[in-house]
Short mmCIF file of C-alpha atoms and ligand atoms in Angstrom, two decimals:
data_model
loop_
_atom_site.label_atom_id
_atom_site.label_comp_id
_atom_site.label_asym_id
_atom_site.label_seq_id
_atom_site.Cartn_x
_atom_site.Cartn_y
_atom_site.Cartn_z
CA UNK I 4 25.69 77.61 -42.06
CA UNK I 5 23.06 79.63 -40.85
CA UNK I 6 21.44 82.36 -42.96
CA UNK I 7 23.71 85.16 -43.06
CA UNK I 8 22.31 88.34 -42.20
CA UNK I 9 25.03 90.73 -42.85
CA UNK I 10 24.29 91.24 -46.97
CA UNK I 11 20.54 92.64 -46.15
CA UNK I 12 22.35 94.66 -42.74
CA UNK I 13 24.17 96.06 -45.40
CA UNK I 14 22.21 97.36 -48.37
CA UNK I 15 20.25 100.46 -46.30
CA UNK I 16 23.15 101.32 -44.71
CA UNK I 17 25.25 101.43 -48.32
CA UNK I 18 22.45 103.43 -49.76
CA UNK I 19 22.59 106.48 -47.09
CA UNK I 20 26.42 106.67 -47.12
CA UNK I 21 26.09 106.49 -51.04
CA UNK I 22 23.27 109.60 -50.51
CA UNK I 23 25.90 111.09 -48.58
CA UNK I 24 28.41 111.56 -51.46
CA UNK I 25 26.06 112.01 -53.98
CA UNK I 26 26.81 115.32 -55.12
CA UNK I 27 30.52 114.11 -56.50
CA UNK I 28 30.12 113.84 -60.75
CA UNK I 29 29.38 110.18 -60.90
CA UNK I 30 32.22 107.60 -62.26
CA UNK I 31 31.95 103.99 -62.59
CA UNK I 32 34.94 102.24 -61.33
CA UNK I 33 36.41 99.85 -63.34
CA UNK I 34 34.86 96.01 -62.45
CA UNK I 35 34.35 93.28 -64.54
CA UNK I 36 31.47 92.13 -62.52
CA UNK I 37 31.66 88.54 -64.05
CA UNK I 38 35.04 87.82 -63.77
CA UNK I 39 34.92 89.21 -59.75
CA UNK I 40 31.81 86.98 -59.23
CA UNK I 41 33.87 83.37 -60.84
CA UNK I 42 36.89 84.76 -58.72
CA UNK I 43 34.38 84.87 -55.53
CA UNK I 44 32.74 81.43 -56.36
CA UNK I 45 36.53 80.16 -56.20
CA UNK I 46 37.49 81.58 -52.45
CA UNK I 47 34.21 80.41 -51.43
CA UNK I 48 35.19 77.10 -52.46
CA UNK I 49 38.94 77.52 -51.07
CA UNK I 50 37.19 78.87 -47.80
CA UNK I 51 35.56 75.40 -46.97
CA UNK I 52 38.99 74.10 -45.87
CA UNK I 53 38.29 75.42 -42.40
CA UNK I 54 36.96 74.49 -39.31
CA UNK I 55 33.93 75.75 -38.88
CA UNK I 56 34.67 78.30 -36.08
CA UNK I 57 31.49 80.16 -36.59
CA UNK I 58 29.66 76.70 -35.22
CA UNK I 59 28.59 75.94 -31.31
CA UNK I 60 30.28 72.60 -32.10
CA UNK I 61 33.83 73.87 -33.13
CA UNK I 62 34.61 74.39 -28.68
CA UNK I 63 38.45 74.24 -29.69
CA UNK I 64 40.71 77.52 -30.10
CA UNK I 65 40.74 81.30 -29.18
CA UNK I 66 38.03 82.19 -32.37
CA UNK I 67 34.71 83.46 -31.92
CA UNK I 68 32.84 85.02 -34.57
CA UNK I 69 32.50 88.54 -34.62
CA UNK I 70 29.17 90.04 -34.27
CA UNK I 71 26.80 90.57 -37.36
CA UNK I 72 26.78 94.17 -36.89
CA UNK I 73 30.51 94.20 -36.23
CA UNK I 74 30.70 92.27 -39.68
CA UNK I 75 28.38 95.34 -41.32
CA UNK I 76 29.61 97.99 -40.19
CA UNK I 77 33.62 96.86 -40.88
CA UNK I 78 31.91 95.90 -44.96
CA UNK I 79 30.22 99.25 -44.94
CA UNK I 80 33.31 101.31 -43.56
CA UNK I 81 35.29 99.76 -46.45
CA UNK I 82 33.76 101.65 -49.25
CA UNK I 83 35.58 104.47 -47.74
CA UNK I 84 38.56 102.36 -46.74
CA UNK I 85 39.66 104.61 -44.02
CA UNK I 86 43.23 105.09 -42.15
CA UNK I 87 43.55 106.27 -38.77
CA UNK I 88 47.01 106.54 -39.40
CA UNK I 89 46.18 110.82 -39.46
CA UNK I 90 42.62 112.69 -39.74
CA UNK I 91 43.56 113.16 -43.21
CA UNK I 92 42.62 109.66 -43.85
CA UNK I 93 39.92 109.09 -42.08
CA UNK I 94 38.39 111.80 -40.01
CA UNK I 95 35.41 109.89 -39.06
CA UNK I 96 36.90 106.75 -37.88
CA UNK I 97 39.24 108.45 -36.00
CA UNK I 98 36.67 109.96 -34.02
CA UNK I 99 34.99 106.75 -33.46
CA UNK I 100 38.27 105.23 -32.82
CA UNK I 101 38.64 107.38 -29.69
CA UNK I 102 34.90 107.27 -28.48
CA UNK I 103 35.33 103.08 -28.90
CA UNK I 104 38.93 103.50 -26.92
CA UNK I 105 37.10 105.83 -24.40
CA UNK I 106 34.52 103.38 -23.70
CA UNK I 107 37.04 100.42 -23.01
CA UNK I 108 39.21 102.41 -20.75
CA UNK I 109 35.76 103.16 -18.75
CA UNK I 110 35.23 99.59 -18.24
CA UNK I 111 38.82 99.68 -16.47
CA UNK I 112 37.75 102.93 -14.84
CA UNK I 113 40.00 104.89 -16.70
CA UNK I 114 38.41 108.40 -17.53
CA UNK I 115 42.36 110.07 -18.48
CA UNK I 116 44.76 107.54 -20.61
CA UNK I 117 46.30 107.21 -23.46
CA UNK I 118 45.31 104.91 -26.12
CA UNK I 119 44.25 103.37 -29.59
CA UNK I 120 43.54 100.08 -31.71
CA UNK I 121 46.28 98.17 -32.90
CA UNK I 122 46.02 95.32 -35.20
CA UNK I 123 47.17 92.79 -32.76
CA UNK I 124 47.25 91.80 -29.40
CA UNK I 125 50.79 91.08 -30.14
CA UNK I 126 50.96 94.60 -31.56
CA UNK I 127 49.51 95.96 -28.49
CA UNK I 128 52.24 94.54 -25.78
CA UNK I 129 54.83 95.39 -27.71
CA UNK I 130 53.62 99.18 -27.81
CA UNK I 131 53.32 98.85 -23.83
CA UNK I 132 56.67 96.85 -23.23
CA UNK I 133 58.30 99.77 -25.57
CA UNK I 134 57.03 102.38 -23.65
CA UNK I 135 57.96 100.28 -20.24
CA UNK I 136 61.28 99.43 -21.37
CA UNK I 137 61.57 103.80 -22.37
CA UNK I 138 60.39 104.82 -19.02
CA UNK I 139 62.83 102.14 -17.27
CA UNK I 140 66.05 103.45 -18.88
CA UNK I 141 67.39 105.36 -16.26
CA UNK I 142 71.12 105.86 -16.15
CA UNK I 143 70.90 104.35 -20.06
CA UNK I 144 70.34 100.89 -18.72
CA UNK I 145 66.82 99.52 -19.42
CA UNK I 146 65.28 97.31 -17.33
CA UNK I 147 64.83 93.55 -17.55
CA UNK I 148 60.83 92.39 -18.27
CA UNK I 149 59.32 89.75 -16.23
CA UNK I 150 56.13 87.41 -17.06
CA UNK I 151 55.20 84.00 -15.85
CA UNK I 152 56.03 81.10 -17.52
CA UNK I 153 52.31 81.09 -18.64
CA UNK I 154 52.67 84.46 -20.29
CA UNK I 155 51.89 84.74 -23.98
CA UNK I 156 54.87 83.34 -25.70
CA UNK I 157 55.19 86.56 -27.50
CA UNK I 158 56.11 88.54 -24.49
CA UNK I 159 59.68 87.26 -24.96
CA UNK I 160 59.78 87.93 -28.58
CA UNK I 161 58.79 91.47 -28.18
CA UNK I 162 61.20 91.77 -25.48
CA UNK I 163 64.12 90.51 -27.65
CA UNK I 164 62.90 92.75 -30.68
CA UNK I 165 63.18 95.42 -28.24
CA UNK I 166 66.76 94.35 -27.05
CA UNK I 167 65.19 94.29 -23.48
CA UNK I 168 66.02 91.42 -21.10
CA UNK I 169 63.40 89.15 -20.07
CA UNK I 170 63.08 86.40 -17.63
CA UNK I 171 59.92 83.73 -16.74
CA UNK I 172 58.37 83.34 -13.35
CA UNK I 173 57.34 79.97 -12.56
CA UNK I 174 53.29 79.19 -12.28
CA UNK I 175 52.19 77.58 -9.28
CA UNK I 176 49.71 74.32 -10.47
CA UNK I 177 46.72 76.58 -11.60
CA UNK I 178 48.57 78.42 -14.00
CA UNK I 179 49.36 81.77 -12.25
CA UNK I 180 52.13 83.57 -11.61
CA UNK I 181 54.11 81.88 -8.61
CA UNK I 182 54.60 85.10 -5.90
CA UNK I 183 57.42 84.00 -3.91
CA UNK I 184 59.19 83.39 -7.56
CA UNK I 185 58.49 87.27 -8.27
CA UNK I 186 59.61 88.42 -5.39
CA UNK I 187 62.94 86.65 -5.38
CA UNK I 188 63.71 88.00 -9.00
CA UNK I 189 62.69 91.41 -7.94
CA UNK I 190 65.11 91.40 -4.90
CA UNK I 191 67.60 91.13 -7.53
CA UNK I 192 67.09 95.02 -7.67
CA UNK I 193 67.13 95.23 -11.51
CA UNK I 194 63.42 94.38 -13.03
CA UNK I 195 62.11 97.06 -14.89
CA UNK I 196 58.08 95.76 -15.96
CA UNK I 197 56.54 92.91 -14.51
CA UNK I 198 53.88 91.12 -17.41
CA UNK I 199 50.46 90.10 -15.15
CA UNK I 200 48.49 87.85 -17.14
CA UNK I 201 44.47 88.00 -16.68
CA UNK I 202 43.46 85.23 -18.32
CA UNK I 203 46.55 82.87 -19.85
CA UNK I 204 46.34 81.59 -23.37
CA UNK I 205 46.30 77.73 -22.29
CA UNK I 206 44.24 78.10 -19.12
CA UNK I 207 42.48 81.04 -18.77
CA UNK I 208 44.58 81.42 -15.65
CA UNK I 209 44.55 84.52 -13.84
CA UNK I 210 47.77 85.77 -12.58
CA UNK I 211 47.58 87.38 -8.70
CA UNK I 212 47.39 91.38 -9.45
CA UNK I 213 46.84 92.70 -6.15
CA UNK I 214 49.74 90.94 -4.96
CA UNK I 215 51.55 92.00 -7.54
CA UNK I 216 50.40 95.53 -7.08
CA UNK I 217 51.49 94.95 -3.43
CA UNK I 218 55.21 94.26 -4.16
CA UNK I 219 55.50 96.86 -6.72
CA UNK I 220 55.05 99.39 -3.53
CA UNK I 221 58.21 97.19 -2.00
CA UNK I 222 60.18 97.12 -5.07
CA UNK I 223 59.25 99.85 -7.27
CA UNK I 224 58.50 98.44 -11.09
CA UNK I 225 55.67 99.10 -13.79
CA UNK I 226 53.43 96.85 -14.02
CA UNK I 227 51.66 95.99 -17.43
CA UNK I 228 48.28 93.91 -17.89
CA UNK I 229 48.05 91.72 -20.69
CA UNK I 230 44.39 90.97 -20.69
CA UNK I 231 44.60 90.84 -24.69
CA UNK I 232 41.95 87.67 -23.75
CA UNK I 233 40.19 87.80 -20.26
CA UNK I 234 39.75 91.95 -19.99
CA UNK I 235 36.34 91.46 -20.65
CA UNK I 236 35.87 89.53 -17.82
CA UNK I 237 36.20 92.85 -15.84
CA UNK I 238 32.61 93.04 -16.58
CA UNK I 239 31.70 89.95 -14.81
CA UNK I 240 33.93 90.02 -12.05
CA UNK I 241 31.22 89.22 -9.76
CA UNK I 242 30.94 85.51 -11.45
CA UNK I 243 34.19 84.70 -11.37
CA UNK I 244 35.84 82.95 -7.99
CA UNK I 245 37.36 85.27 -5.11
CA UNK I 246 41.14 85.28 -6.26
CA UNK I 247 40.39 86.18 -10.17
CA UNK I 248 37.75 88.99 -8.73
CA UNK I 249 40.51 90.12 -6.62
CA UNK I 250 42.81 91.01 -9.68
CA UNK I 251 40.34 92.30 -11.63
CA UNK I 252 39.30 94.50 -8.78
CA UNK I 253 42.61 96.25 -9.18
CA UNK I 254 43.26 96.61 -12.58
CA UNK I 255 42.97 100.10 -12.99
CA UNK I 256 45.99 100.02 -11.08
CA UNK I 257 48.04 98.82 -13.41
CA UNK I 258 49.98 101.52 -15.72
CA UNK I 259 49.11 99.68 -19.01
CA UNK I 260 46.53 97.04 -20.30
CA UNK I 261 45.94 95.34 -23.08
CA UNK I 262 42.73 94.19 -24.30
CA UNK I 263 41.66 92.33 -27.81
CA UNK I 264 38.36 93.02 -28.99
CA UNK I 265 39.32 90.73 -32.03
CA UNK I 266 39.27 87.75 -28.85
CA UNK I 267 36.13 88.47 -26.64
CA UNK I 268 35.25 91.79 -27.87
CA UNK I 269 33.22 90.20 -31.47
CA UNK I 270 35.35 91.83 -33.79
CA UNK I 271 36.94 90.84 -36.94
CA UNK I 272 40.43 90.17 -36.85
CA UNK I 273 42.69 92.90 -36.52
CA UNK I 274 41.55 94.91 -33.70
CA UNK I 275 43.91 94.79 -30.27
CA UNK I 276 43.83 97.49 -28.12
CA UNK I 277 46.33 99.29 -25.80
CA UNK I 278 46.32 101.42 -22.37
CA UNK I 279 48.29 103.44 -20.40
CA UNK I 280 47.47 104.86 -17.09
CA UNK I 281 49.27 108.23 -17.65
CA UNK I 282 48.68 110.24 -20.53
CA UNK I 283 52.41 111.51 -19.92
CA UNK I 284 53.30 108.63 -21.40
CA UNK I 285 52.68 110.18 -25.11
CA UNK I 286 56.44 111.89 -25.00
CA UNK I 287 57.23 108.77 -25.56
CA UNK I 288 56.01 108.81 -29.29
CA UNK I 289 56.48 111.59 -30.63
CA UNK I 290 57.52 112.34 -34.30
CA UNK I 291 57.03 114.15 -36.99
CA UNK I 292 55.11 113.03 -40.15
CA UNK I 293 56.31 115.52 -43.34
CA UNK I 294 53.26 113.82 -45.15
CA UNK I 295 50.44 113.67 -42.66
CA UNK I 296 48.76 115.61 -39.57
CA UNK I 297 48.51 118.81 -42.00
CA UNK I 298 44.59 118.75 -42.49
CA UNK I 299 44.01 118.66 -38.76
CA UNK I 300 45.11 120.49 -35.06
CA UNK I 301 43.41 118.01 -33.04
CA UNK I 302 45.63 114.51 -32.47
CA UNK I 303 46.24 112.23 -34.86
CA UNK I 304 46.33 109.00 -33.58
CA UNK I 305 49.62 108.20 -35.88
CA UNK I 306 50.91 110.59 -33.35
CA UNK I 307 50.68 108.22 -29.94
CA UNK I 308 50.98 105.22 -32.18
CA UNK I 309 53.84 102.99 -33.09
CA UNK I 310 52.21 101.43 -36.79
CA UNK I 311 51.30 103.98 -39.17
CA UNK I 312 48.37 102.62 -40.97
CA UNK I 313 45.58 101.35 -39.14
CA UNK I 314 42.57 100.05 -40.51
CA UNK I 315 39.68 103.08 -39.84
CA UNK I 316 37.07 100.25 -40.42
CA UNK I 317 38.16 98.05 -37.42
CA UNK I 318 37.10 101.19 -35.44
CA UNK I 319 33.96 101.93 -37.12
CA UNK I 320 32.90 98.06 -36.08
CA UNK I 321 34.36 98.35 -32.35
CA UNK I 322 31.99 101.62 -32.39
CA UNK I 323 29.12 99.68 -33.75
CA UNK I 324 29.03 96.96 -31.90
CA UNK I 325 29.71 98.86 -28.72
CA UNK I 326 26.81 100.90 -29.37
CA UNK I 327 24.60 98.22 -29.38
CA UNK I 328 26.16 95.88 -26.65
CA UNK I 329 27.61 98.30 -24.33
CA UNK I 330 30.07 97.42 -22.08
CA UNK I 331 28.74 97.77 -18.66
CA UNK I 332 28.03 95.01 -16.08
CA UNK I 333 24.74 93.31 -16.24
CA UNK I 334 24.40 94.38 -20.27
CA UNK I 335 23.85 91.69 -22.83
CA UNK I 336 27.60 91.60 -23.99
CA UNK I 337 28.07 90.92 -20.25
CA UNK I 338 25.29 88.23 -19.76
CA UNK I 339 27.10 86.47 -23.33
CA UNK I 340 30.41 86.45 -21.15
CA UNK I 341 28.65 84.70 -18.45
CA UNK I 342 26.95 82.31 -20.69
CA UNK I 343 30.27 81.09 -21.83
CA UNK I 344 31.84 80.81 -18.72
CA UNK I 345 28.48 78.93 -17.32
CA UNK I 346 29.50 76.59 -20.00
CA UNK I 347 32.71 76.04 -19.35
CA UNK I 348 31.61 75.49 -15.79
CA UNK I 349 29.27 72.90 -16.40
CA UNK I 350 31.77 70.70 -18.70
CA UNK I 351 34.49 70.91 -15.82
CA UNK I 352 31.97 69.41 -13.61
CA UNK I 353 30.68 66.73 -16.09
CA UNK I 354 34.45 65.58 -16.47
CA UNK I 355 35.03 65.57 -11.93
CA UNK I 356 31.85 63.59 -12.58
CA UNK I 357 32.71 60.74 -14.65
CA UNK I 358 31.66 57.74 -13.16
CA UNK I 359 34.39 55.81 -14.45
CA UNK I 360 36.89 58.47 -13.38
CA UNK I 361 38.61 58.55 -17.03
CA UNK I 362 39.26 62.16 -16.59
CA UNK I 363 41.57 64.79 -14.87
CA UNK I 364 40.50 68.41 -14.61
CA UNK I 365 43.06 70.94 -13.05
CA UNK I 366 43.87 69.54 -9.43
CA UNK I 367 43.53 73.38 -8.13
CA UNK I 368 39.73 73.43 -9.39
CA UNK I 369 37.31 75.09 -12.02
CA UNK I 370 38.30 77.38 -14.71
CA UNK I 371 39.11 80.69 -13.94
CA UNK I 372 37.12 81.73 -17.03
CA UNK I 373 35.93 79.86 -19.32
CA UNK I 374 38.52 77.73 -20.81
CA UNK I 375 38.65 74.06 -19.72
CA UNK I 376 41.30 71.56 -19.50
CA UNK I 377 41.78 67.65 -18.93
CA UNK I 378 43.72 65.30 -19.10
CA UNK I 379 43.08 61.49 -19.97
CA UNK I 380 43.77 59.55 -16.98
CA UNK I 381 46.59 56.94 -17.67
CA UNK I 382 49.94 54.73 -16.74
CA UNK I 383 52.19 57.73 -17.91
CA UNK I 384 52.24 60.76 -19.64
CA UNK I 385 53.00 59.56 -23.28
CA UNK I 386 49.92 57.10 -22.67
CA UNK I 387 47.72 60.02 -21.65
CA UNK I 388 48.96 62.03 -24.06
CA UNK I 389 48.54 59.50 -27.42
CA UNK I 390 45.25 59.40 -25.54
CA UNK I 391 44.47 63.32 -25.75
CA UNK I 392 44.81 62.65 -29.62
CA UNK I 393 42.72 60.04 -30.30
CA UNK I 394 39.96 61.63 -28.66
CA UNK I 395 40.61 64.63 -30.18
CA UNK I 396 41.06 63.10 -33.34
CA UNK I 397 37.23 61.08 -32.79
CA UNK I 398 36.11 63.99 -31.74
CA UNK I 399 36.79 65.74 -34.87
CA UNK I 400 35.35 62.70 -36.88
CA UNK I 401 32.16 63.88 -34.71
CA UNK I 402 32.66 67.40 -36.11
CA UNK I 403 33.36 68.39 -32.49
CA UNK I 404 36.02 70.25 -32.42
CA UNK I 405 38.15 70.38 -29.56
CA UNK I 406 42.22 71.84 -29.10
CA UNK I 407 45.58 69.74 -27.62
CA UNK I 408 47.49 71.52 -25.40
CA UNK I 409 50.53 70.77 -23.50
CA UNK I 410 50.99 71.46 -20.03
CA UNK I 411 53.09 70.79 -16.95
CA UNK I 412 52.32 67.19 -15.22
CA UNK I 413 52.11 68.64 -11.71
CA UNK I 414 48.74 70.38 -12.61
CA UNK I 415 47.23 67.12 -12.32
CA UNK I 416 48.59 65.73 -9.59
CA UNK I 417 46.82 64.56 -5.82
CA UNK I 418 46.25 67.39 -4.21
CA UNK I 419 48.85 66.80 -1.07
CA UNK I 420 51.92 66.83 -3.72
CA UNK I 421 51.42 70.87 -3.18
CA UNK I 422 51.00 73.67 -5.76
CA UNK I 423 54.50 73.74 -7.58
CA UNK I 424 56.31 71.22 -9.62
CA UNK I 425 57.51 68.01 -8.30
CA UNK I 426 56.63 65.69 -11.39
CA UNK I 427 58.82 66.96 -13.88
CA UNK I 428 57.60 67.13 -17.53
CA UNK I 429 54.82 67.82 -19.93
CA UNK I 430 52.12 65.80 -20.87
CA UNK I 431 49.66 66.47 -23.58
CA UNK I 432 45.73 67.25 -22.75
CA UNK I 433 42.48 68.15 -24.10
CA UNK I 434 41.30 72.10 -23.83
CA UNK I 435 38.13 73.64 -25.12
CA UNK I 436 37.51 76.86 -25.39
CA UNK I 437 34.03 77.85 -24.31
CA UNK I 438 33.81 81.33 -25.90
CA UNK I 439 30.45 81.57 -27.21
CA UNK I 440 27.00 82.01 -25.62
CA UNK I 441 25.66 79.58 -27.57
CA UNK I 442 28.16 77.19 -25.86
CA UNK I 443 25.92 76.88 -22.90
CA UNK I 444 22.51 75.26 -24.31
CA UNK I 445 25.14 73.08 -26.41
CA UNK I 446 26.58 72.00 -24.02
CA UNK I 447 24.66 68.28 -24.02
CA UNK I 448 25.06 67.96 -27.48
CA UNK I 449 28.94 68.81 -26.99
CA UNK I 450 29.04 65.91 -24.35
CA UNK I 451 27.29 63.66 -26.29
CA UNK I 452 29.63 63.65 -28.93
CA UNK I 453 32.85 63.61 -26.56
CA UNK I 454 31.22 60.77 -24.46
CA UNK I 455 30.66 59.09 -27.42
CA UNK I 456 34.06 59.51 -28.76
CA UNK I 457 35.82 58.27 -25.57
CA UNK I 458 33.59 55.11 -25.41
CA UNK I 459 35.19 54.59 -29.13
CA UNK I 460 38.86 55.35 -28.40
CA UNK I 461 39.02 54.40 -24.59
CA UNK I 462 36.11 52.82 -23.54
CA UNK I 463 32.85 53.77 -21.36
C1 PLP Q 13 47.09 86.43 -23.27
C2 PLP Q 13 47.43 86.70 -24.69
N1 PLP Q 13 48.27 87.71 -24.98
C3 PLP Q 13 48.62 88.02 -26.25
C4 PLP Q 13 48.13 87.29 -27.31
C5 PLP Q 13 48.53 87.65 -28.71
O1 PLP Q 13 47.46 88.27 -29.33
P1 PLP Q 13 47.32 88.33 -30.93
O2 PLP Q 13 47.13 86.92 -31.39
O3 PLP Q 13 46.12 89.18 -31.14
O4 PLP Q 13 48.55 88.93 -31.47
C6 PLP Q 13 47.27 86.22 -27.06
C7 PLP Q 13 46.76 85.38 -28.16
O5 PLP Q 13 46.13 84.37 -27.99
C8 PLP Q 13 46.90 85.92 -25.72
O6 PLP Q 13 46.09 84.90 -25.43
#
């Protein structure tokens, strides 16, 4: 593991808030400082069952590292242990909380919404599918919610939770949402939300927003942006190929969005965030606490939230790290972005490139972002897919770590059999994950072990 540098980030930083509250009568909180440090030695030990997901090498999952600072600043934040459930938990944070917010809602060019952290992505659409499924109930009926097939599976989860009907658009062979299939389910008069995906779970696909925008004139809908992983990408829009600019280019549009700085944004776990377009939207919430919101007249954010606690030192690392890596195009969180997705670029074209053509990349063409996918090039599926494994499996003896994912058959096949399904069925494939700069001057060191672990499972 590298050296870490968050311990020495720390100990200034502990001192002055320590100066701040220095006044208080001192106390010594009860600690049996032996007894913590054999407890420590024992998760440390427990913690090496992991990958190691900090590493340029793992190239598998959804998990970056969070940011040093963001690592600080969330430790540091803890000796206070904040809630931004009211200001009478955490004053501070909740200030910082809406300055982070503010600053992510610019990147979408929002300057008025409504909106907070949550701990989840998951969290996060089911705050903007409640509040789409309130604002469809006209006449008492609520809408139905639509998605693409390719939508976060959680989509219809939250939808059920929320007693809300939801139905699945097909994807066309790139893993977006399949246009003509919208607008025959929206003829049916009686969809309420439509669920654009920018940037798919599996894919990184990028679902068509501006012609989604377009029928919504026609039909008449809300339309809410889960961007819980590619939002980011708003910032590099100019990298990415013409139809993913295109629906990035009207985001803003869209009446709610959700973005996860615990994906791309270098946060720790537990930090999702969610958008709406109109402020209005805040009728929607509102409650009374009889314990809370008594210290303060300014908002609470337990006021336009759905959970009650939330963890103050989430926002105090959003803050941090946004402070030093703004979030403007061009920036160096932007230019990390780009390094990932150069990286993912360059592995798609190593795979078209195999000279023994033991590969299949997405028939459609390159990532949309920056996660890749391939299949092993076989008889039949349930070859290529006992295929998928053993590489991944040598891979992993390599300590490269790559991910399996399933995905329809017709991705992969000749161009001329045309963008939606006609061979049926699932077949299992390689996907990796480019998410961190580093990826990109790994990225011969990442091949070298994958060549080397096909030449040992299926040959050179
Ligand atoms: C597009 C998308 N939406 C939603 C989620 C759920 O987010 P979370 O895992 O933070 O709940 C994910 C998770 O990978 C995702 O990729």
């Amino acid at each position: 593991m590298p050296v870490d540098p968050v311990p020495g980030l720390l100990s200034r930083a502990t001192e002055l808030l320590e100066a701040e509250f220095a006044a208080l009568p001192a106390f010594e909180p009860k600690a049996d400082a032996d007894a913590i440090t054999e407890v420590l030695e024992a998760a440390a030990r427990r913690l090496a069952d992991n990958y190691p997901y900090f590493h340029p090498l793992y190239a598998g999952q959804m998990l970056k590292p969070p940011h040093p600072l963001a690592r600080a600043a969330y430790a540091l934040a803890m000796s206070i242990n904040p809630n931004n459930h009211a200001r009478d938990g955490g004053r501070a944070s909740s200030e910082m909380e809406i300055e982070a917010v503010g600053q992510i809602a610019g990147m979408f060019g929002w300057t008025e919404y409504l909106g907070h952290l949550t701990s989840s992505g998951t969290m996060a659409n089911l705050e903007a599918l409640w509040v789409a499924g309130q604002a469809g109930q006209g006449g008492g009926l609520a809408k139905r919610i639509v998605g693409s097939e390719q939508a976060h599976y959680t989509h219809r989860r939250i939808s059920a939770v929320l007693k809300l009907d939801y139905a699945e658009i097909p994807a066309d062979n790139r893993g977006r949402m399949f246009i003509e299939a919208l607008e025959a389910e929206l003829r049916k008069g009686d969809v309420g939300a439509v669920v654009a995906t920018l940037g798919t779970t599996a894919v990184g696909a990028v679902d068509p927003l501006d012609q989604i925008l377009s029928l919504k004139e026609r039909y008449g809908f809300r339309v809410h942006v889960d961007a819980a992983y590619g939002g980011y990408f708003k910032l590099i829009s100019d990298a990415l190929d013409e139809p993913a600019r295109r629906a990035f280019a009207v985001i803003g549009q869209a009446d709610s969005i959700v973005i996860d700085p615990h994906k791309h944004g270098l946060q720790p776990y537990g930090c999702g965030c969610v958008l709406f377009r109109d402020p209005a939207v805040g009728r929607f919430y509102k409650h009374d606490s009889p314990y809370t919101y008594f210290t303060s007249k300014q908002l609470h954010l337990g006021e336009i939230s759905l959970e009650c606690s939330r963890a103050g030192a989430a926002a105090v690392a959003l803050w941090a790290t946004q402070r030093l890596l703004p979030l403007v195009p061009g920036g160096e969180f932007a230019c990390r972005l780009k390094q990932g997705r150069a990286a993912a670029l360059q592995l798609d074209r190593r795979l078209r490139g195999d000279s023994a053509s033991r590969f299949q990349p997405l028939t459609a063409g390159a990532p949309e972002l920056d996660i890749v996918v391939w299949k092993l090039k076989a008889e039949t599926a349930q070859r290529a897919s006992q295929l998928a494994q053993d590489v991944f499996a040598a891979c992993a003896a390599r300590d490269l770590h790559l991910a399996l994912v399933q995905l329809p058959l017709f991705w992969f096949a000749p161009a001329a059999a045309g963008a939606i399904g006609v061979e049926a069925g699932l077949v299992t494939c390689l996907r990796s994950v480019l998410m961190k700069p580093e990826h990109e001057a790994w990225l011969d060191r990442i091949w070298q072990r994958f060549a080397a672990a096909c030449a040992d499972t299926i040959g050179d």
